[in-house]
JSON list of C-alpha atoms in Angstrom, two decimals:
[
{"chain": "A", "resi": 18, "resn": "MET", "atom": "CA", "xyz": [-13.72, 8.66, -13.83]},
{"chain": "A", "resi": 19, "resn": "LYS", "atom": "CA", "xyz": [-16.96, 9.03, -15.73]},
{"chain": "A", "resi": 20, "resn": "LEU", "atom": "CA", "xyz": [-16.25, 8.43, -19.40]},
{"chain": "A", "resi": 21, "resn": "VAL", "atom": "CA", "xyz": [-18.48, 11.32, -20.49]},
{"chain": "A", "resi": 22, "resn": "GLU", "atom": "CA", "xyz": [-16.53, 13.81, -18.32]},
{"chain": "A", "resi": 23, "resn": "ILE", "atom": "CA", "xyz": [-12.94, 13.11, -19.45]},
{"chain": "A", "resi": 24, "resn": "THR", "atom": "CA", "xyz": [-10.70, 13.48, -22.49]},
{"chain": "A", "resi": 25, "resn": "LYS", "atom": "CA", "xyz": [-8.68, 10.74, -24.17]},
{"chain": "A", "resi": 26, "resn": "ASP", "atom": "CA", "xyz": [-5.55, 12.00, -22.40]},
{"chain": "A", "resi": 27, "resn": "ASP", "atom": "CA", "xyz": [-7.08, 11.07, -19.02]},
{"chain": "A", "resi": 28, "resn": "ILE", "atom": "CA", "xyz": [-7.29, 7.38, -19.95]},
{"chain": "A", "resi": 29, "resn": "ARG", "atom": "CA", "xyz": [-4.48, 5.23, -18.55]},
{"chain": "A", "resi": 30, "resn": "SER", "atom": "CA", "xyz": [-3.10, 2.15, -20.30]},
{"chain": "A", "resi": 31, "resn": "ASP", "atom": "CA", "xyz": [-4.24, -0.02, -17.36]},
{"chain": "A", "resi": 32, "resn": "SER", "atom": "CA", "xyz": [-7.75, 1.45, -17.18]},
{"chain": "A", "resi": 33, "resn": "VAL", "atom": "CA", "xyz": [-10.72, -0.88, -16.72]},
{"chain": "A", "resi": 34, "resn": "GLY", "atom": "CA", "xyz": [-14.16, -0.03, -18.08]},
{"chain": "A", "resi": 35, "resn": "ILE", "atom": "CA", "xyz": [-17.35, -0.73, -16.15]},
{"chain": "A", "resi": 36, "resn": "ILE", "atom": "CA", "xyz": [-20.70, -0.73, -17.96]},
{"chain": "A", "resi": 37, "resn": "PRO", "atom": "CA", "xyz": [-23.64, -0.91, -15.55]},
{"chain": "A", "resi": 38, "resn": "ILE", "atom": "CA", "xyz": [-26.55, -2.77, -17.16]},
{"chain": "A", "resi": 39, "resn": "GLY", "atom": "CA", "xyz": [-30.08, -3.23, -15.85]},
{"chain": "A", "resi": 40, "resn": "SER", "atom": "CA", "xyz": [-33.46, -4.26, -17.14]},
{"chain": "A", "resi": 41, "resn": "ILE", "atom": "CA", "xyz": [-36.57, -2.13, -17.29]},
{"chain": "A", "resi": 42, "resn": "GLU", "atom": "CA", "xyz": [-39.29, -4.17, -15.61]},
{"chain": "A", "resi": 43, "resn": "GLN", "atom": "CA", "xyz": [-42.05, -3.95, -13.07]},
{"chain": "A", "resi": 44, "resn": "HIS", "atom": "CA", "xyz": [-41.03, -4.66, -9.47]},
{"chain": "A", "resi": 45, "resn": "GLY", "atom": "CA", "xyz": [-44.41, -4.03, -7.93]},
{"chain": "A", "resi": 46, "resn": "PRO", "atom": "CA", "xyz": [-46.05, -0.73, -7.02]},
{"chain": "A", "resi": 47, "resn": "HIS", "atom": "CA", "xyz": [-43.32, 0.23, -4.55]},
{"chain": "A", "resi": 48, "resn": "LEU", "atom": "CA", "xyz": [-40.23, 0.34, -6.82]},
{"chain": "A", "resi": 49, "resn": "PRO", "atom": "CA", "xyz": [-39.40, 2.19, -10.06]},
{"chain": "A", "resi": 50, "resn": "LEU", "atom": "CA", "xyz": [-39.12, 0.38, -13.39]},
{"chain": "A", "resi": 51, "resn": "GLY", "atom": "CA", "xyz": [-35.37, 1.11, -13.50]},
{"chain": "A", "resi": 52, "resn": "THR", "atom": "CA", "xyz": [-34.51, -0.49, -10.14]},
{"chain": "A", "resi": 53, "resn": "ASP", "atom": "CA", "xyz": [-32.04, -2.99, -11.64]},
{"chain": "A", "resi": 54, "resn": "GLY", "atom": "CA", "xyz": [-30.12, -0.26, -13.49]},
{"chain": "A", "resi": 55, "resn": "ILE", "atom": "CA", "xyz": [-30.15, 2.01, -10.45]},
{"chain": "A", "resi": 56, "resn": "ILE", "atom": "CA", "xyz": [-28.59, -0.77, -8.35]},
{"chain": "A", "resi": 57, "resn": "ALA", "atom": "CA", "xyz": [-26.02, -1.59, -11.05]},
{"chain": "A", "resi": 58, "resn": "GLU", "atom": "CA", "xyz": [-25.03, 2.07, -11.32]},
{"chain": "A", "resi": 59, "resn": "TYR", "atom": "CA", "xyz": [-24.72, 2.42, -7.53]},
{"chain": "A", "resi": 60, "resn": "ILE", "atom": "CA", "xyz": [-22.41, -0.60, -7.32]},
{"chain": "A", "resi": 61, "resn": "SER", "atom": "CA", "xyz": [-20.33, 0.68, -10.25]},
{"chain": "A", "resi": 62, "resn": "VAL", "atom": "CA", "xyz": [-19.89, 4.08, -8.61]},
{"chain": "A", "resi": 63, "resn": "LYS", "atom": "CA", "xyz": [-18.73, 2.42, -5.36]},
{"chain": "A", "resi": 64, "resn": "VAL", "atom": "CA", "xyz": [-16.15, 0.35, -7.30]},
{"chain": "A", "resi": 65, "resn": "GLU", "atom": "CA", "xyz": [-14.98, 3.50, -9.09]},
{"chain": "A", "resi": 66, "resn": "GLU", "atom": "CA", "xyz": [-14.60, 5.29, -5.75]},
{"chain": "A", "resi": 67, "resn": "GLU", "atom": "CA", "xyz": [-12.38, 2.46, -4.44]},
{"chain": "A", "resi": 68, "resn": "LEU", "atom": "CA", "xyz": [-10.16, 2.16, -7.53]},
{"chain": "A", "resi": 69, "resn": "LYS", "atom": "CA", "xyz": [-10.07, 5.88, -8.39]},
{"chain": "A", "resi": 70, "resn": "ASP", "atom": "CA", "xyz": [-8.29, 6.64, -11.69]},
{"chain": "A", "resi": 71, "resn": "ARG", "atom": "CA", "xyz": [-8.11, 3.00, -12.87]},
{"chain": "A", "resi": 72, "resn": "VAL", "atom": "CA", "xyz": [-11.83, 2.77, -13.63]},
{"chain": "A", "resi": 73, "resn": "LEU", "atom": "CA", "xyz": [-13.70, 4.28, -16.55]},
{"chain": "A", "resi": 74, "resn": "LEU", "atom": "CA", "xyz": [-17.37, 4.41, -15.64]},
{"chain": "A", "resi": 75, "resn": "PHE", "atom": "CA", "xyz": [-19.56, 4.13, -18.73]},
{"chain": "A", "resi": 76, "resn": "PRO", "atom": "CA", "xyz": [-23.17, 5.37, -18.81]},
{"chain": "A", "resi": 77, "resn": "THR", "atom": "CA", "xyz": [-25.78, 2.92, -17.55]},
{"chain": "A", "resi": 78, "resn": "ILE", "atom": "CA", "xyz": [-27.50, 0.82, -20.21]},
{"chain": "A", "resi": 79, "resn": "PHE", "atom": "CA", "xyz": [-31.17, 0.05, -19.60]},
{"chain": "A", "resi": 80, "resn": "TYR", "atom": "CA", "xyz": [-32.88, -2.71, -21.57]},
{"chain": "A", "resi": 81, "resn": "GLY", "atom": "CA", "xyz": [-36.16, -4.53, -21.52]}
]
């Protein structure tokens, strides 16, 4: 469940939060600056798909 799309009543007592984090940095001319965050978000979404209602997916945090 994406945290920004639910209400507090949707949160279970055994919920686990995932916060994807990635740096903003140059990876050469062939990749975007947010590659690390894009990968982290992709992996987080796949985990959320496997665990369904147990996971609260927070927005991706980019830093750098």
